Amino acid sequence: MSTAAAAPSFDPCDPVAVAQALIRCPSVTPEDGGALGVLEAALAPLGFVCHRLRFEEEGTAPVDNLYARLGREGPNFCFAGHTDVVPPGELKGWSLDPFAAEIHNGRLYGRGAVDMKGAIAAFVAAAARHVKAGGAPKGSISLLITGDEEGVAINGTRKVLDWMQAKGEKLDACVVGEPTNPKALGDMIKIGRRGSMTAFLTVHGAQGHVAYPHLADNPLPRLARMLAAITAEPLDAGTPHFQPSNLELTTIDVGNPAHNVIPAQGKATLNIRFNDLHTADTLLAWLRERLDRVGGSYELDHFVSGDSFLTPPGPLTELVADAAERVTGRRPEYSTTGGTSDARFIKNFCPVVEFGLVGQTMHKVDEHTALDDLTRLTDIYGEVLRNVFDRLG
Ligand SMILES: [Zn+2]
């Protein structure tokens, strides 16, 4: 824990300066690159109590995280995000150095500019302005920042939340700063996410000579019938806030180089993105029912990256939508599309929505954000901070 820190070399009220300081830290997962230190330097002088949390587990790289809180009273409003970034890839593809944070034609370039150092900078600047304007919170403002979102996400948000629970740190509402807007700031708030499950099917038979099939048992016709059975009909037709669940076969593998051998087994992998009508357990039962109808010996393994969740439209979604509308003039759509995020862990602790920058260049070469978007996102987060304790308290 550190409560005092040297004054930062940048103005914490300026989102562009904070974003540049963050982008200049090469924090490709699991490296921190100094990014959390930038945040501590900005937050500690404002009165935030900062906890650096390093987690590690056998077989994984240690990862640094930060939990910072201003105020001791509830409710505790939390901004969550990640300072780690995906690798820049081939440097030749970039027009500007991905870690130089250069400004060109009104845009800030660099890895993490939109996913999601820009949004973190916007929230830090909004909090700094709020505090300097004398708006000490009626509750608490906190930041939960992980360095392990783009990787395996084992030593990140999930462990910080466990640590918080053990310390009696309660969260009452959370905004995650992922780049949720498809084209323009104000397009979209994510109010939930689909779940994701990957399943591995192995169908067993008995190897043999193709000319003596009565001495063998070919698993491939059964594998083909099983895959036909699970793709024959959609899982559902969607729900009021979710698109239909979707099952995709991602690979079918036999690996049999011989034209005269019946193989002993065949394998297939599939991924299901599922809505709030399903859980991993109900999906496994749905799959097994169809596989059993074909029959024969098979194994079904799986892993779940996240269950689906929904924060139904209510005080938190309205708070963020009103703030976005006031600044951009447009009312964001509520959506549950896209991949998973750390909101999948936070939803077990408090209502959570996601709103950040425009996602068009995330994970791409020449990732960039318009400076104007950074400024307006800061205003939106500021509007949220001004109203959150009256409206959610
Ligand atoms: Zn992200």
Short mmCIF file of C-alpha atoms and ligand atoms in Angstrom, two decimals:
data_model
loop_
_atom_site.label_atom_id
_atom_site.label_comp_id
_atom_site.label_asym_id
_atom_site.label_seq_id
_atom_site.Cartn_x
_atom_site.Cartn_y
_atom_site.Cartn_z
CA MET A 1 0.00 0.00 0.00
CA SER A 2 1.21 3.48 -0.72
CA THR A 3 -0.56 6.65 0.27
CA ALA A 4 1.98 9.18 -0.88
CA ALA A 5 3.68 9.42 -4.23
CA ALA A 6 5.85 11.89 -6.06
CA ALA A 7 3.94 14.41 -8.13
CA PRO A 8 3.42 13.08 -11.63
CA SER A 9 5.27 14.66 -14.53
CA PHE A 10 1.94 15.24 -16.28
CA ASP A 11 -1.33 16.98 -15.44
CA PRO A 12 -3.77 14.31 -14.18
CA CYS A 13 -6.69 16.54 -15.26
CA ASP A 14 -5.54 16.26 -18.90
CA PRO A 15 -6.73 12.95 -20.41
CA VAL A 16 -4.38 13.26 -23.39
CA ALA A 17 -1.33 13.68 -21.13
CA VAL A 18 -2.38 10.71 -18.96
CA ALA A 19 -3.06 8.54 -22.02
CA GLN A 20 0.34 9.43 -23.49
CA ALA A 21 2.11 8.54 -20.24
CA LEU A 22 0.29 5.18 -20.20
CA ILE A 23 0.90 4.34 -23.88
CA ARG A 24 4.63 5.04 -23.39
CA CYS A 25 4.72 2.09 -20.96
CA PRO A 26 5.16 -1.04 -23.12
CA SER A 27 2.74 -3.13 -21.05
CA VAL A 28 2.22 -6.11 -23.33
CA THR A 29 0.63 -8.84 -21.17
CA PRO A 30 1.98 -9.88 -18.65
CA GLU A 31 4.48 -6.95 -18.47
CA ASP A 32 3.46 -3.86 -16.49
CA GLY A 33 6.01 -1.60 -18.14
CA GLY A 34 5.46 1.06 -15.47
CA ALA A 35 1.80 1.63 -16.40
CA LEU A 36 0.36 1.10 -12.92
CA GLY A 37 3.03 3.43 -11.52
CA VAL A 38 1.71 6.17 -13.82
CA LEU A 39 -1.77 5.66 -12.36
CA GLU A 40 -0.52 5.65 -8.76
CA ALA A 41 1.40 8.87 -9.43
CA ALA A 42 -1.79 10.46 -10.73
CA LEU A 43 -4.20 9.08 -8.11
CA ALA A 44 -2.28 9.12 -4.81
CA PRO A 45 -1.87 12.95 -4.68
CA LEU A 46 -5.67 13.20 -5.14
CA GLY A 47 -6.18 11.19 -1.96
CA PHE A 48 -6.72 7.74 -3.46
CA VAL A 49 -5.36 4.93 -1.27
CA CYS A 50 -3.52 2.68 -3.71
CA HIS A 51 -2.99 -1.05 -3.30
CA ARG A 52 -0.58 -2.76 -5.66
CA LEU A 53 -1.58 -6.40 -5.91
CA ARG A 54 0.75 -8.91 -7.49
CA PHE A 55 -0.66 -12.35 -8.11
CA GLU A 56 0.99 -15.43 -9.47
CA GLU A 57 0.08 -19.04 -9.87
CA GLU A 58 2.15 -22.03 -10.83
CA GLY A 59 2.60 -22.17 -14.56
CA THR A 60 1.57 -18.53 -15.10
CA ALA A 61 3.54 -15.30 -15.16
CA PRO A 62 3.11 -12.98 -12.14
CA VAL A 63 0.88 -10.02 -12.90
CA ASP A 64 0.56 -6.62 -11.21
CA ASN A 65 -2.85 -5.09 -10.50
CA LEU A 66 -4.03 -1.91 -8.80
CA TYR A 67 -6.98 -1.16 -6.56
CA ALA A 68 -7.29 2.52 -5.65
CA ARG A 69 -10.05 4.02 -3.53
CA LEU A 70 -10.98 7.56 -2.57
CA GLY A 71 -13.29 7.77 0.44
CA ARG A 72 -14.29 5.26 3.08
CA GLU A 73 -18.05 5.47 2.92
CA GLY A 74 -20.42 3.58 0.69
CA PRO A 75 -21.71 3.41 -1.92
CA ASN A 76 -18.49 2.52 -3.70
CA PHE A 77 -18.58 3.40 -7.40
CA CYS A 78 -15.86 1.58 -9.32
CA PHE A 79 -14.22 2.08 -12.70
CA ALA A 80 -12.59 -1.11 -13.98
CA GLY A 81 -10.12 -1.58 -16.75
CA HIS A 82 -6.86 -3.08 -17.92
CA THR A 83 -3.49 -1.48 -18.61
CA ASP A 84 -2.12 -4.50 -20.45
CA VAL A 85 -2.21 -4.46 -24.24
CA VAL A 86 -1.92 -6.98 -27.04
CA PRO A 87 1.47 -7.11 -28.85
CA PRO A 88 1.93 -4.52 -31.61
CA GLY A 89 2.72 -7.25 -34.15
CA GLU A 90 4.90 -6.45 -37.15
CA LEU A 91 6.39 -2.99 -36.42
CA LYS A 92 6.82 -2.33 -40.14
CA GLY A 93 3.03 -2.22 -40.42
CA TRP A 94 2.79 0.80 -38.09
CA SER A 95 3.02 4.34 -39.48
CA LEU A 96 4.09 5.60 -36.03
CA ASP A 97 5.91 3.91 -33.13
CA PRO A 98 3.23 1.97 -31.18
CA PHE A 99 4.71 3.05 -27.83
CA ALA A 100 5.60 6.67 -28.63
CA ALA A 101 2.06 8.05 -28.15
CA GLU A 102 2.45 10.56 -30.96
CA ILE A 103 -0.31 12.95 -31.98
CA HIS A 104 -1.03 13.36 -35.65
CA ASN A 105 -4.00 15.09 -37.30
CA GLY A 106 -5.98 15.30 -34.09
CA ARG A 107 -5.47 11.66 -33.23
CA LEU A 108 -3.43 9.95 -30.55
CA TYR A 109 -1.64 6.86 -31.88
CA GLY A 110 -0.34 3.85 -30.00
CA ARG A 111 -1.03 0.35 -28.77
CA GLY A 112 -3.78 0.61 -26.15
CA ALA A 113 -5.02 4.04 -27.33
CA VAL A 114 -8.59 2.68 -27.48
CA ASP A 115 -8.21 -0.73 -25.76
CA MET A 116 -8.08 0.69 -23.21
CA LYS A 117 -5.50 3.12 -21.87
CA GLY A 118 -7.43 6.01 -23.41
CA ALA A 119 -10.55 5.24 -21.36
CA ILE A 120 -8.52 4.78 -18.17
CA ALA A 121 -6.90 8.17 -18.81
CA ALA A 122 -10.35 9.70 -19.35
CA PHE A 123 -11.60 8.32 -16.05
CA VAL A 124 -8.48 9.44 -14.14
CA ALA A 125 -8.84 12.94 -15.61
CA ALA A 126 -12.56 12.99 -14.77
CA ALA A 127 -11.84 11.93 -11.18
CA ALA A 128 -9.02 14.50 -10.85
CA ARG A 129 -11.26 17.31 -12.11
CA HIS A 130 -14.07 16.14 -9.82
CA VAL A 131 -11.83 16.19 -6.77
CA LYS A 132 -10.20 19.52 -7.66
CA ALA A 133 -13.62 21.10 -8.17
CA GLY A 134 -14.34 20.24 -4.54
CA GLY A 135 -16.61 17.37 -5.41
CA ALA A 136 -15.42 15.02 -2.70
CA PRO A 137 -17.61 11.97 -3.19
CA LYS A 138 -20.59 11.32 -0.94
CA GLY A 139 -19.54 7.72 -1.19
CA SER A 140 -16.30 6.33 -2.59
CA ILE A 141 -14.72 6.36 -6.03
CA SER A 142 -12.48 3.43 -6.84
CA LEU A 143 -10.45 2.03 -9.71
CA LEU A 144 -9.82 -1.65 -10.27
CA ILE A 145 -7.08 -1.88 -12.89
CA THR A 146 -5.59 -5.17 -13.98
CA GLY A 147 -2.55 -6.08 -16.02
CA ASP A 148 -4.02 -9.43 -17.06
CA GLU A 149 -7.04 -9.01 -19.32
CA GLU A 150 -5.67 -9.62 -22.79
CA GLY A 151 -3.90 -12.80 -21.66
CA VAL A 152 -5.16 -15.77 -19.70
CA ALA A 153 -6.90 -13.49 -17.13
CA ILE A 154 -5.95 -15.78 -14.25
CA ASN A 155 -3.93 -13.35 -12.12
CA GLY A 156 -6.07 -10.31 -12.78
CA THR A 157 -9.56 -9.01 -12.02
CA ARG A 158 -10.84 -12.30 -10.64
CA LYS A 159 -8.10 -12.43 -7.99
CA VAL A 160 -8.43 -8.72 -7.17
CA LEU A 161 -12.14 -9.30 -6.53
CA ASP A 162 -11.33 -12.26 -4.26
CA TRP A 163 -8.82 -10.09 -2.39
CA MET A 164 -11.43 -7.33 -2.03
CA GLN A 165 -14.03 -9.75 -0.74
CA ALA A 166 -11.59 -11.10 1.85
CA LYS A 167 -10.94 -7.50 3.01
CA GLY A 168 -14.63 -6.62 3.14
CA GLU A 169 -14.29 -4.17 0.24
CA LYS A 170 -17.75 -3.86 -1.27
CA LEU A 171 -18.58 -2.58 -4.74
CA ASP A 172 -21.98 -1.05 -5.45
CA ALA A 173 -21.79 -0.26 -9.16
CA CYS A 174 -19.14 -0.55 -11.83
CA VAL A 175 -18.37 0.86 -15.27
CA VAL A 176 -15.80 -1.01 -17.37
CA GLY A 177 -13.99 1.16 -19.91
CA GLU A 178 -13.82 -1.27 -22.82
CA PRO A 179 -14.17 0.30 -26.28
CA THR A 180 -17.90 -0.38 -26.71
CA ASN A 181 -18.76 2.12 -29.44
CA PRO A 182 -18.70 0.58 -32.94
CA LYS A 183 -18.42 3.81 -34.98
CA ALA A 184 -18.88 6.97 -32.92
CA LEU A 185 -18.77 7.94 -29.26
CA GLY A 186 -22.28 7.55 -27.87
CA ASP A 187 -23.24 4.56 -30.05
CA MET A 188 -23.40 1.77 -27.53
CA ILE A 189 -23.37 0.71 -23.89
CA LYS A 190 -22.80 -2.96 -23.20
CA ILE A 191 -25.22 -4.14 -20.54
CA GLY A 192 -24.25 -7.79 -20.64
CA ARG A 193 -22.28 -10.28 -22.62
CA ARG A 194 -22.88 -13.64 -24.13
CA GLY A 195 -21.21 -16.61 -22.50
CA SER A 196 -18.55 -18.66 -24.27
CA MET A 197 -18.01 -22.40 -24.04
CA THR A 198 -15.62 -24.54 -26.05
CA ALA A 199 -16.34 -28.28 -26.29
CA PHE A 200 -14.05 -31.07 -27.48
CA LEU A 201 -15.71 -34.20 -28.89
CA THR A 202 -13.86 -37.47 -29.39
CA VAL A 203 -15.71 -40.37 -31.01
CA HIS A 204 -14.16 -43.80 -30.44
CA GLY A 205 -14.19 -46.84 -32.74
CA ALA A 206 -11.80 -49.69 -33.49
CA GLN A 207 -8.95 -49.48 -36.02
CA GLY A 208 -8.84 -51.96 -38.88
CA HIS A 209 -8.31 -52.70 -42.58
CA VAL A 210 -10.77 -50.98 -44.91
CA ALA A 211 -11.19 -54.31 -46.77
CA TYR A 212 -12.24 -56.06 -43.54
CA PRO A 213 -14.71 -53.60 -42.00
CA HIS A 214 -16.43 -56.34 -40.01
CA LEU A 215 -13.21 -56.56 -37.95
CA ALA A 216 -13.21 -52.82 -37.24
CA ASP A 217 -15.59 -50.09 -36.10
CA ASN A 218 -15.38 -46.85 -38.06
CA PRO A 219 -16.12 -43.86 -35.77
CA LEU A 220 -16.32 -41.33 -38.64
CA PRO A 221 -19.92 -41.92 -39.80
CA ARG A 222 -21.02 -41.48 -36.17
CA LEU A 223 -18.90 -38.32 -35.83
CA ALA A 224 -20.49 -36.95 -39.01
CA ARG A 225 -24.01 -37.75 -37.79
CA MET A 226 -23.28 -36.19 -34.38
CA LEU A 227 -22.03 -32.96 -35.95
CA ALA A 228 -25.05 -32.89 -38.24
CA ALA A 229 -27.33 -33.41 -35.23
CA ILE A 230 -25.89 -30.52 -33.20
CA THR A 231 -25.90 -28.09 -36.13
CA ALA A 232 -29.32 -29.05 -37.54
CA GLU A 233 -31.32 -26.52 -35.53
CA PRO A 234 -30.51 -23.23 -33.81
CA LEU A 235 -30.11 -23.26 -30.04
CA ASP A 236 -32.74 -20.55 -29.63
CA ALA A 237 -34.25 -17.52 -31.33
CA GLY A 238 -32.67 -14.88 -29.08
CA THR A 239 -34.10 -12.99 -26.08
CA PRO A 240 -35.13 -9.35 -25.55
CA HIS A 241 -31.53 -8.25 -24.88
CA PHE A 242 -29.53 -10.98 -26.62
CA GLN A 243 -29.03 -12.20 -30.16
CA PRO A 244 -29.60 -15.94 -30.76
CA SER A 245 -27.01 -18.29 -29.28
CA ASN A 246 -24.63 -19.67 -31.87
CA LEU A 247 -22.72 -22.93 -32.21
CA GLU A 248 -19.72 -23.03 -34.55
CA LEU A 249 -17.66 -26.07 -35.45
CA THR A 250 -14.06 -24.90 -35.41
CA THR A 251 -12.16 -28.03 -36.46
CA ILE A 252 -12.68 -31.68 -37.38
CA ASP A 253 -9.58 -33.84 -36.97
CA VAL A 254 -8.84 -37.43 -37.85
CA GLY A 255 -5.21 -37.20 -38.91
CA ASN A 256 -5.30 -40.47 -40.78
CA PRO A 257 -2.68 -40.52 -43.57
CA ALA A 258 -3.52 -44.07 -44.76
CA HIS A 259 -6.21 -44.70 -47.38
CA ASN A 260 -6.58 -48.34 -46.35
CA VAL A 261 -6.94 -47.97 -42.58
CA ILE A 262 -10.15 -47.36 -40.67
CA PRO A 263 -9.15 -44.88 -37.94
CA ALA A 264 -9.69 -45.61 -34.24
CA GLN A 265 -11.10 -42.18 -33.47
CA GLY A 266 -12.26 -38.88 -34.85
CA LYS A 267 -12.35 -35.51 -33.09
CA ALA A 268 -14.15 -32.21 -33.43
CA THR A 269 -14.03 -28.90 -31.55
CA LEU A 270 -16.85 -26.41 -31.29
CA ASN A 271 -17.50 -23.08 -29.64
CA ILE A 272 -20.85 -21.85 -28.42
CA ARG A 273 -21.58 -18.15 -27.73
CA PHE A 274 -24.69 -18.30 -25.62
CA ASN A 275 -27.32 -15.96 -24.24
CA ASP A 276 -29.20 -15.81 -20.94
CA LEU A 277 -31.35 -18.83 -21.80
CA HIS A 278 -28.40 -21.16 -21.16
CA THR A 279 -25.66 -22.09 -18.76
CA ALA A 280 -22.68 -24.33 -19.46
CA ASP A 281 -24.53 -27.18 -17.75
CA THR A 282 -27.71 -26.86 -19.77
CA LEU A 283 -25.65 -26.62 -22.96
CA LEU A 284 -23.74 -29.80 -22.12
CA ALA A 285 -27.04 -31.58 -21.49
CA TRP A 286 -28.35 -30.24 -24.84
CA LEU A 287 -25.26 -31.57 -26.62
CA ARG A 288 -25.26 -34.96 -24.85
CA GLU A 289 -28.91 -35.55 -25.66
CA ARG A 290 -28.14 -35.22 -29.39
CA LEU A 291 -24.88 -37.18 -29.24
CA ASP A 292 -26.54 -40.01 -27.30
CA ARG A 293 -29.23 -40.28 -29.95
CA VAL A 294 -26.50 -41.18 -32.46
CA GLY A 295 -24.96 -43.49 -29.87
CA GLY A 296 -21.63 -45.28 -29.58
CA SER A 297 -18.63 -44.46 -27.46
CA TYR A 298 -17.62 -40.80 -27.20
CA GLU A 299 -16.03 -38.30 -24.80
CA LEU A 300 -17.06 -34.68 -24.36
CA ASP A 301 -14.68 -32.26 -22.63
CA HIS A 302 -15.22 -28.53 -22.30
CA PHE A 303 -14.10 -25.26 -20.81
CA VAL A 304 -16.13 -22.16 -20.09
CA SER A 305 -14.52 -18.74 -20.61
CA GLY A 306 -17.50 -16.98 -19.09
CA ASP A 307 -21.20 -17.39 -18.43
CA SER A 308 -23.63 -14.99 -19.99
CA PHE A 309 -24.86 -12.12 -17.86
CA LEU A 310 -27.19 -9.16 -18.09
CA THR A 311 -27.50 -5.95 -16.09
CA PRO A 312 -31.15 -5.19 -16.88
CA PRO A 313 -31.93 -1.59 -17.87
CA GLY A 314 -32.25 0.40 -14.63
CA PRO A 315 -30.52 3.11 -12.58
CA LEU A 316 -26.94 2.26 -13.65
CA THR A 317 -27.66 1.89 -17.38
CA GLU A 318 -29.74 5.11 -17.31
CA LEU A 319 -26.99 7.00 -15.45
CA VAL A 320 -24.40 6.19 -18.11
CA ALA A 321 -26.80 6.64 -21.04
CA ASP A 322 -27.91 10.07 -19.75
CA ALA A 323 -24.28 11.15 -19.33
CA ALA A 324 -23.38 10.00 -22.84
CA GLU A 325 -26.45 11.69 -24.31
CA ARG A 326 -25.75 14.98 -22.52
CA VAL A 327 -22.21 15.12 -23.96
CA THR A 328 -22.68 13.59 -27.42
CA GLY A 329 -26.30 14.48 -28.13
CA ARG A 330 -27.01 10.84 -28.91
CA ARG A 331 -28.59 8.19 -26.74
CA PRO A 332 -26.53 4.97 -26.77
CA GLU A 333 -28.08 1.67 -27.68
CA TYR A 334 -28.01 -1.06 -25.01
CA SER A 335 -26.24 -4.12 -26.38
CA THR A 336 -24.89 -7.51 -25.38
CA THR A 337 -22.93 -8.21 -28.57
CA GLY A 338 -19.24 -8.96 -28.93
CA GLY A 339 -16.67 -11.00 -27.06
CA THR A 340 -16.09 -11.42 -23.35
CA SER A 341 -14.52 -8.91 -20.96
CA ASP A 342 -13.65 -8.76 -17.27
CA ALA A 343 -17.23 -7.63 -16.64
CA ARG A 344 -17.91 -11.38 -16.58
CA PHE A 345 -16.14 -11.55 -13.19
CA ILE A 346 -17.41 -8.23 -11.79
CA LYS A 347 -21.07 -9.10 -12.42
CA ASN A 348 -20.91 -11.52 -9.48
CA PHE A 349 -20.24 -8.57 -7.14
CA CYS A 350 -22.33 -5.63 -8.38
CA PRO A 351 -24.27 -4.29 -11.38
CA VAL A 352 -21.82 -3.60 -14.20
CA VAL A 353 -22.02 -1.90 -17.59
CA GLU A 354 -19.33 -1.14 -20.14
CA PHE A 355 -18.73 2.16 -21.92
CA GLY A 356 -15.50 3.45 -23.44
CA LEU A 357 -14.00 4.72 -26.67
CA VAL A 358 -14.66 3.77 -30.31
CA GLY A 359 -13.40 0.26 -30.99
CA GLN A 360 -12.62 0.43 -34.72
CA THR A 361 -8.82 0.18 -34.43
CA MET A 362 -8.53 -2.04 -31.33
CA HIS A 363 -5.89 -4.78 -31.68
CA LYS A 364 -4.98 -3.38 -35.14
CA VAL A 365 -1.89 -1.64 -36.50
CA ASP A 366 -2.05 2.15 -36.14
CA GLU A 367 -4.46 1.88 -33.19
CA HIS A 368 -5.61 5.42 -32.44
CA THR A 369 -8.28 7.55 -30.83
CA ALA A 370 -9.52 10.96 -31.83
CA LEU A 371 -8.40 13.53 -29.24
CA ASP A 372 -11.94 14.87 -29.33
CA ASP A 373 -13.27 11.45 -28.25
CA LEU A 374 -10.84 11.40 -25.32
CA THR A 375 -12.03 14.84 -24.24
CA ARG A 376 -15.71 13.95 -24.57
CA LEU A 377 -15.31 10.59 -22.81
CA THR A 378 -13.70 12.50 -19.93
CA ASP A 379 -16.76 14.76 -19.85
CA ILE A 380 -19.08 11.72 -19.89
CA TYR A 381 -17.26 10.04 -16.99
CA GLY A 382 -17.29 13.40 -15.18
CA GLU A 383 -21.05 13.63 -15.64
CA VAL A 384 -21.36 10.09 -14.24
CA LEU A 385 -19.28 11.06 -11.18
CA ARG A 386 -21.36 14.19 -10.58
CA ASN A 387 -24.60 12.22 -10.52
CA VAL A 388 -23.75 8.72 -9.38
CA PHE A 389 -24.16 9.18 -5.63
CA ASP A 390 -27.49 10.99 -5.92
CA ARG A 391 -28.90 8.51 -8.37
CA LEU A 392 -27.52 5.23 -7.08
CA GLY A 393 -27.11 6.13 -3.39
ZN ZN B 1 -9.86 -4.40 -23.64
#
